[in-house]
mmCIF file of C-alpha atoms in Angstrom:
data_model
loop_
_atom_site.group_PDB
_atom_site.id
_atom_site.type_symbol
_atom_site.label_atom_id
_atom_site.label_comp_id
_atom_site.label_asym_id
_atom_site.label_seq_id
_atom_site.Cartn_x
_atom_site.Cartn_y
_atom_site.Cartn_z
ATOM 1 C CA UNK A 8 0.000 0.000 0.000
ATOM 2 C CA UNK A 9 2.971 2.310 0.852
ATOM 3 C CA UNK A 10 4.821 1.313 -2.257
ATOM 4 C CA UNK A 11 1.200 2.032 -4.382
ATOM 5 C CA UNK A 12 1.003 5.345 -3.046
ATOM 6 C CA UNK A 13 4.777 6.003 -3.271
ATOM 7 C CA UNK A 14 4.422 5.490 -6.646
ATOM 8 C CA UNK A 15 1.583 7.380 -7.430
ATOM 9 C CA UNK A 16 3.234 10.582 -5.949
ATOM 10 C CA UNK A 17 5.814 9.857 -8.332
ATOM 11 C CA UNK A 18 3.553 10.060 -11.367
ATOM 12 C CA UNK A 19 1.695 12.977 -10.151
ATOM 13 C CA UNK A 20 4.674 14.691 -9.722
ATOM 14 C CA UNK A 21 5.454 14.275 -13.331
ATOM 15 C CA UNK A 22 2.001 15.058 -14.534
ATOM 16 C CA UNK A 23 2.651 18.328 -12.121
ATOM 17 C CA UNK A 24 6.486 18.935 -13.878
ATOM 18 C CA UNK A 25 5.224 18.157 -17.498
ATOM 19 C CA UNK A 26 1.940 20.457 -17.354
ATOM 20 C CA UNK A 27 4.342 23.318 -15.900
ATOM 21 C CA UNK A 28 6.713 22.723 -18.751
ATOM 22 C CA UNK A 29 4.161 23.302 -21.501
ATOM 23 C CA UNK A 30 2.750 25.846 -19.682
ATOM 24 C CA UNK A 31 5.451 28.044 -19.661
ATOM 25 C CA UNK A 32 7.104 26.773 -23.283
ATOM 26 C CA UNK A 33 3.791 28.284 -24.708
ATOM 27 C CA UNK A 34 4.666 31.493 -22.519
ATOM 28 C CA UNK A 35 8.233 31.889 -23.755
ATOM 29 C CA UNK A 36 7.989 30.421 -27.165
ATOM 30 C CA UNK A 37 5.014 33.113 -27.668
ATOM 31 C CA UNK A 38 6.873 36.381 -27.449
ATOM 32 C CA UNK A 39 9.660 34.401 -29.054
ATOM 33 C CA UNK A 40 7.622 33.818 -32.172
ATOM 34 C CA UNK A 41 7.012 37.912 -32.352
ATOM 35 C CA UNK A 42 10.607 38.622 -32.065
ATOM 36 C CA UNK A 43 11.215 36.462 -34.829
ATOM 37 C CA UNK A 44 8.329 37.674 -36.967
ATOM 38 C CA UNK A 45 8.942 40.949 -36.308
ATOM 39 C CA UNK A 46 12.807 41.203 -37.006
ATOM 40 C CA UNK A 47 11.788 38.921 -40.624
ATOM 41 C CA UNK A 48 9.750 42.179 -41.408
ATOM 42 C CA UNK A 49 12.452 44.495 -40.991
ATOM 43 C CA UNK A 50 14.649 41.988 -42.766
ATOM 44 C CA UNK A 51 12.965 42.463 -45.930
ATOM 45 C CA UNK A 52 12.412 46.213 -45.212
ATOM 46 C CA UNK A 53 8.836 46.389 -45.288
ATOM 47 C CA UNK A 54 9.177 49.389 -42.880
ATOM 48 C CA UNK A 55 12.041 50.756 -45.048
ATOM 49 C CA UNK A 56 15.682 49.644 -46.314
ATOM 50 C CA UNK A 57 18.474 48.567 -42.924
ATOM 51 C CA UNK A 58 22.294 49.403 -43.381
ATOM 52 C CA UNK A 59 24.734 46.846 -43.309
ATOM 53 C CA UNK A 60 25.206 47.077 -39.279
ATOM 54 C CA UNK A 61 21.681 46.953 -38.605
ATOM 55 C CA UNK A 62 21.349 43.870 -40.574
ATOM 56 C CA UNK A 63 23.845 42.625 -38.848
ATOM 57 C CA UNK A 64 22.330 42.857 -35.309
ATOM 58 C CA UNK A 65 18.572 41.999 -37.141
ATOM 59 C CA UNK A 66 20.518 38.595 -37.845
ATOM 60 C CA UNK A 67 22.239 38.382 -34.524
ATOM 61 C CA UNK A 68 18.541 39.096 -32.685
ATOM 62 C CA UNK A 69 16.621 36.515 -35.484
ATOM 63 C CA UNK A 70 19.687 33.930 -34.461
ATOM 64 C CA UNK A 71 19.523 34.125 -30.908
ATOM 65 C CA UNK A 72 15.888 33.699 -30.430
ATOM 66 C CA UNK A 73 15.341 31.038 -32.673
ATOM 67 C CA UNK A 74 18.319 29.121 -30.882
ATOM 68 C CA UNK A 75 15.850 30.154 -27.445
ATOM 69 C CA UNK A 76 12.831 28.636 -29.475
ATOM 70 C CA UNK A 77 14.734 25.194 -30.235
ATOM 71 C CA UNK A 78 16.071 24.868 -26.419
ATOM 72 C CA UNK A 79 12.330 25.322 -25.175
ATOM 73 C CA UNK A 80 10.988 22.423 -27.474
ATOM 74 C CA UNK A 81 13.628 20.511 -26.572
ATOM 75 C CA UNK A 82 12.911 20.681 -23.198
ATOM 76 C CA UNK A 83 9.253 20.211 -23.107
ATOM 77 C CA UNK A 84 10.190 17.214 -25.479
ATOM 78 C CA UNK A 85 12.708 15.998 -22.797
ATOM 79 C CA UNK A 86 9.787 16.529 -20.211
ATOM 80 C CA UNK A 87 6.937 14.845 -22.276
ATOM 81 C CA UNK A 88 9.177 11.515 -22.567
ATOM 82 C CA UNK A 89 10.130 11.143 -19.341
ATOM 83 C CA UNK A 90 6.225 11.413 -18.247
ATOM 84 C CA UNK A 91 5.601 8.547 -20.633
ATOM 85 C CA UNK A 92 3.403 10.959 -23.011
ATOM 86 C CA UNK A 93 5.427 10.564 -26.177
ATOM 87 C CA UNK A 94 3.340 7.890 -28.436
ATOM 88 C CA UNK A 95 5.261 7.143 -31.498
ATOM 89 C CA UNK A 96 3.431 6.780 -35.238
ATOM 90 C CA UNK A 97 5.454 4.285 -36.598
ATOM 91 C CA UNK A 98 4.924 3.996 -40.285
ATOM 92 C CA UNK A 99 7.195 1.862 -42.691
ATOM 93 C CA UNK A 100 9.210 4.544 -45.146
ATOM 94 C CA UNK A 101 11.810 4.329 -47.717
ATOM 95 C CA UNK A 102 15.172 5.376 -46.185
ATOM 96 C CA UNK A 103 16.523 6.377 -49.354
ATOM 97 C CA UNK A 104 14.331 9.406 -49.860
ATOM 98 C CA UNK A 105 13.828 10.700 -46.108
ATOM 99 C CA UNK A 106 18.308 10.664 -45.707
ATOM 100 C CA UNK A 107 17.862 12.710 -49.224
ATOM 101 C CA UNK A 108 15.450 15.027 -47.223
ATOM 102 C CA UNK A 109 17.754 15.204 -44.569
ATOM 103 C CA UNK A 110 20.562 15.867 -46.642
ATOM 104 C CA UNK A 111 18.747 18.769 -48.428
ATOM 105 C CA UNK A 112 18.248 20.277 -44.989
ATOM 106 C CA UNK A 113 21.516 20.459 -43.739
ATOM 107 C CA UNK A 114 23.171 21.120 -47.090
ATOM 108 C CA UNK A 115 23.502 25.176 -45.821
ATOM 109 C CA UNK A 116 25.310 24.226 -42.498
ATOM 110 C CA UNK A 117 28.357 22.412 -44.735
ATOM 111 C CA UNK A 118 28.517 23.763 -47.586
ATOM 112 C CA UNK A 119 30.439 26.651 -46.291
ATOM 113 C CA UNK A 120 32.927 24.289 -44.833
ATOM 114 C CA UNK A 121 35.412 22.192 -46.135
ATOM 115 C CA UNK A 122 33.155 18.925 -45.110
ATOM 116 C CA UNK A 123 31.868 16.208 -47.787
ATOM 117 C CA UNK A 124 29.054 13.999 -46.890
ATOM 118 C CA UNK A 125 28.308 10.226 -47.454
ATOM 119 C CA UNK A 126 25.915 7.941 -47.301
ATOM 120 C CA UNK A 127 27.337 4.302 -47.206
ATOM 121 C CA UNK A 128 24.968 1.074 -47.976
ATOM 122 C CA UNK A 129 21.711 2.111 -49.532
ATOM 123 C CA UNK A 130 22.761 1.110 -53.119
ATOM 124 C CA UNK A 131 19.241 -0.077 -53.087
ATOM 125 C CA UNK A 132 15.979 1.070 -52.042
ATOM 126 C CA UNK A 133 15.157 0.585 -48.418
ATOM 127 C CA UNK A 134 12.394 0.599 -46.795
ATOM 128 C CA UNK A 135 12.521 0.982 -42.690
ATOM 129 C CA UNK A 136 9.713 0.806 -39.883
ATOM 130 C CA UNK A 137 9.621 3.899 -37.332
ATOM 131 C CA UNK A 138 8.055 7.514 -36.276
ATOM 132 C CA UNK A 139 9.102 9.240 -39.521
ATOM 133 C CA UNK A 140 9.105 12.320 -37.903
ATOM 134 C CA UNK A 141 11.319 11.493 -35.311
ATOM 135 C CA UNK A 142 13.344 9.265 -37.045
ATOM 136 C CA UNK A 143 14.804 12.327 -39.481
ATOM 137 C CA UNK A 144 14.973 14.552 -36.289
ATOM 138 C CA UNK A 145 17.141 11.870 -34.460
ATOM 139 C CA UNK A 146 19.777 11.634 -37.594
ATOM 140 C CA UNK A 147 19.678 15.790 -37.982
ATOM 141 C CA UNK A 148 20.547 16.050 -34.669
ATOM 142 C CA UNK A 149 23.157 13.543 -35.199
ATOM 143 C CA UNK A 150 24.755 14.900 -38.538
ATOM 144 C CA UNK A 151 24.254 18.678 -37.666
ATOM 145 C CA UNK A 152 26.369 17.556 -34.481
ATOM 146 C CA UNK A 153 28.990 15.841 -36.511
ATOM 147 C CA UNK A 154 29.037 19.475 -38.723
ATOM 148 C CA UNK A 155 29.413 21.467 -35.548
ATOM 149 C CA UNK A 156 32.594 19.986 -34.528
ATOM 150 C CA UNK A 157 33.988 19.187 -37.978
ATOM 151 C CA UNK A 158 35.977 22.285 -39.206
ATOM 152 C CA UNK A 159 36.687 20.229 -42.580
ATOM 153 C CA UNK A 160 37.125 16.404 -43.494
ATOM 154 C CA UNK A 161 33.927 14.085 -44.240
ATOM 155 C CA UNK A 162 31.118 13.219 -42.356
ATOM 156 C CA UNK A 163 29.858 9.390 -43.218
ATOM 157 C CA UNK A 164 26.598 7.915 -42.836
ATOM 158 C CA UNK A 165 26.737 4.330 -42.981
ATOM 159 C CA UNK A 166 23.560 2.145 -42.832
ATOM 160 C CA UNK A 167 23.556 -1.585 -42.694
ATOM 161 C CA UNK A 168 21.159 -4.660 -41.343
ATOM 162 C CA UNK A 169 20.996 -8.029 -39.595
ATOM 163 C CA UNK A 170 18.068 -10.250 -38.730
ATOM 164 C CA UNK A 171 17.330 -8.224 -35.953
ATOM 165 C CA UNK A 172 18.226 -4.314 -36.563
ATOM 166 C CA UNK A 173 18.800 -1.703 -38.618
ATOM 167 C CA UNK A 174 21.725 -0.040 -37.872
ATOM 168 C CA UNK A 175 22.928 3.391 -38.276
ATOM 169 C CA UNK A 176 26.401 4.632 -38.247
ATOM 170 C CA UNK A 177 27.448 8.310 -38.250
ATOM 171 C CA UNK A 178 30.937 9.092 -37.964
ATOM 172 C CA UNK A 179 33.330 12.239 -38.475
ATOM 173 C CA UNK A 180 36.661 13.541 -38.939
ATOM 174 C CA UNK A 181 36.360 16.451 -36.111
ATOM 175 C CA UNK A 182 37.741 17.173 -32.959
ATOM 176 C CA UNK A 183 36.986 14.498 -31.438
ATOM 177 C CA UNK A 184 35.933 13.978 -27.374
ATOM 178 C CA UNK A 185 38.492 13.592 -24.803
ATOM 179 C CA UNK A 186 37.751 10.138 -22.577
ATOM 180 C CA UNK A 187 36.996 12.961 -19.339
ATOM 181 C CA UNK A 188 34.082 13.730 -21.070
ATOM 182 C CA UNK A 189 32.378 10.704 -22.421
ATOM 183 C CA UNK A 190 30.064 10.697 -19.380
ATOM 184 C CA UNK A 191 28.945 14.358 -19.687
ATOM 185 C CA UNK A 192 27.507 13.322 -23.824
ATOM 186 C CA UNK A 193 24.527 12.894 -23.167
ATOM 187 C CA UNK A 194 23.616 14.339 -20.108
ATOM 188 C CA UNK A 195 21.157 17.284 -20.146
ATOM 189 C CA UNK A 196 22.873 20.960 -20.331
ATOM 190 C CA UNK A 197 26.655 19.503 -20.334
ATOM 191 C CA UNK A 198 29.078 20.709 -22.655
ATOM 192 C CA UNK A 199 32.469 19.130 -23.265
ATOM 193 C CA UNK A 200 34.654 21.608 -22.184
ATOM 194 C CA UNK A 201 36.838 22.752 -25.589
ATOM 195 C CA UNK A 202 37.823 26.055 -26.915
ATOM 196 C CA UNK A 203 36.153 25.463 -30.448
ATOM 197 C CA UNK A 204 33.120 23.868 -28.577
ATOM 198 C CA UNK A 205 32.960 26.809 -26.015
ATOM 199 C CA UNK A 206 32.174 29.019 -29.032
ATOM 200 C CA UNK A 207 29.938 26.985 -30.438
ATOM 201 C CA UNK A 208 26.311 27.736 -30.358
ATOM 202 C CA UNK A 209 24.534 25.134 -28.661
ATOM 203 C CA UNK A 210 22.279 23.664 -25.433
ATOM 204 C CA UNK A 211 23.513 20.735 -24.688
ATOM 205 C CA UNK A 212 20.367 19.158 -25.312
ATOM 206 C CA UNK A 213 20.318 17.709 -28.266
ATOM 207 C CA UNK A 214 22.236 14.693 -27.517
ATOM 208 C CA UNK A 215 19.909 13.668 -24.956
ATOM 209 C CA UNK A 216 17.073 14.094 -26.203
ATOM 210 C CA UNK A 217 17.932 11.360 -29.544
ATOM 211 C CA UNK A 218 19.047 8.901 -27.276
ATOM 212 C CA UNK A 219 15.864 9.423 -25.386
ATOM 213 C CA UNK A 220 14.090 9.151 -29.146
ATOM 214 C CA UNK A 221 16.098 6.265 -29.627
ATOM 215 C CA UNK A 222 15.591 4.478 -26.463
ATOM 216 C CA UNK A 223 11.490 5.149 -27.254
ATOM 217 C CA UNK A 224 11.837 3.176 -30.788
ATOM 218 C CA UNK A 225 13.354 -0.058 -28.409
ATOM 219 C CA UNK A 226 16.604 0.906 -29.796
ATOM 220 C CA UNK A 227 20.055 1.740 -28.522
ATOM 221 C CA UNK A 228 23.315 4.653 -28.994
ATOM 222 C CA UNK A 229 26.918 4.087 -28.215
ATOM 223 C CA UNK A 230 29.562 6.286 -29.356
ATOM 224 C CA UNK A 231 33.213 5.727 -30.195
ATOM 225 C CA UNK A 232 35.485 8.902 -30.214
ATOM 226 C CA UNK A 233 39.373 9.830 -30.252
ATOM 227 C CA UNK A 234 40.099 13.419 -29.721
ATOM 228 C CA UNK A 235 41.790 14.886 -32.433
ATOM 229 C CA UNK A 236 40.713 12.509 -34.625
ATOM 230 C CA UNK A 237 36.634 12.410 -34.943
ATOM 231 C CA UNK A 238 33.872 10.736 -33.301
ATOM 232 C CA UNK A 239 31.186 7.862 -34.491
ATOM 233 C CA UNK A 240 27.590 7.488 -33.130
ATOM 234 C CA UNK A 241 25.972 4.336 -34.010
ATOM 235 C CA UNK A 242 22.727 3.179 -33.004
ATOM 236 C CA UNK A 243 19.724 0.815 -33.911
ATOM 237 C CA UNK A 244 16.092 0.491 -34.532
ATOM 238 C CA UNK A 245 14.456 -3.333 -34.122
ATOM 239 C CA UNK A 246 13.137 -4.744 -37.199
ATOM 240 C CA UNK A 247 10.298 -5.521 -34.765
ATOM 241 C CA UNK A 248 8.509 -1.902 -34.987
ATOM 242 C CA UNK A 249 7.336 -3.782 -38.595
ATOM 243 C CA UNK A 250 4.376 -5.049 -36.172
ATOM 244 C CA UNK A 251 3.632 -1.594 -34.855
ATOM 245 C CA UNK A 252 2.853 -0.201 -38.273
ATOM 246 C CA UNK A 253 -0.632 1.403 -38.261
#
């Protein structure tokens, strides 16, 4: 009886956590959404042309709450798994065209850099079981990792399959993660501490929330890194979300 009751605390405490969460994501991300609207507008000069150092800080303000807007979601995201009210829509896809998607998407954050991207082992047309929607933001927030921390090199993705898995494999040639830090990846609002990393735009969050994404799909991350030399995430989805397909 103490245990039941225990337990039920425990739950409503989450409900309590998770309902506060959205609450105040909807507060934040509100105001957030007029900043951003607002500084498009004078972007395009629809109330009159900007000089080059006023377009510069428009960016700079644009930039900054947008980065705000992603850290909220991925918070209340965070929140809403942990509470258990994260369903997945799994739906059977071809791999093929959703990596070309993804690779569309984060063509602008490379092609500035000195980076070429593969994709290794779909010579064929695949077709994969999983949340679609998920699945595409677990590998951006994979790759657009790997780009962060890759000044210039290649960034691989490598897909391959047994009996029981498919299994995903994204490596790069970038600085790497020293073995102090493997325990701080993917921890919520960690950084490793590096001077390219320290002035690198980021929460902390992302990490933690795919393996969390991962971990919902039955599947599993590991990670494999040598500083200096580049780091590899690999993880897998069971072939077994085939029955969940609605």
């Amino acid at each position: 009886e103490q245990q039941k009751l225990y337990l039920d605390q425990i739950v409503k405490s989450s409900q309590i956590k998770t309902e506060f969460m959205a609450t105040m994501s909807h507060e934040l991300r509100t105001p957030l959404n007029a900043i951003i609207g607002f500084t498009d507008l004078l972007l395009e000069g629809v109330y009159g042309d900007l000089n080059v150092e006023q377009i510069e800080f428009m960016d700079d303000i644009k930039s900054s709450a947008e980065h705000q807007f992603d850290m909220i979601q991925r918070i209340l995201d965070i929140s809403k798994i942990e509470s258990g009210q994260v369903s997945l829509n799994i739906q059977r896809f071809s791999l093929n065209s959703t990596i070309e998607q993804i690779r569309s998407n984060l063509k602008p954050l490379y092609s500035n850099k000195e980076i070429k991207f593969k994709v290794k082992g779909l010579d064929e047309e695949v077709f994969i079981a999983a949340d679609p929607i998920r699945f595409k933001e677990i590998l951006i927030n994979l790759i657009s990792n790997a780009i962060k921390f890759t000044i210039d090199g290649k960034i691989t993705l490598l897909f391959k399959e047994d009996y029981y898995n498919w299994i995903f494999r994204v490596r790069d040639t970038g600085i790497g993660i020293a073995n102090k830090d493997f325990s701080l990846i993917f921890k919520e609002f960690n950084r490793v501490e590096s001077t390219y990393v320290q002035s690198t735009p980021g929460t902390g969050l992302g990490l933690s929330l795919t393996k969390r994404l991962i971990e919902l799909h039955g599947g599993e991350i590991t990670f494999f890194s040598v500083l200096g030399v580049g780091t590899t995430f690999t993880f897998n989805l069971p072939k077994k979300l085939a029955n969940k397909v609605k």
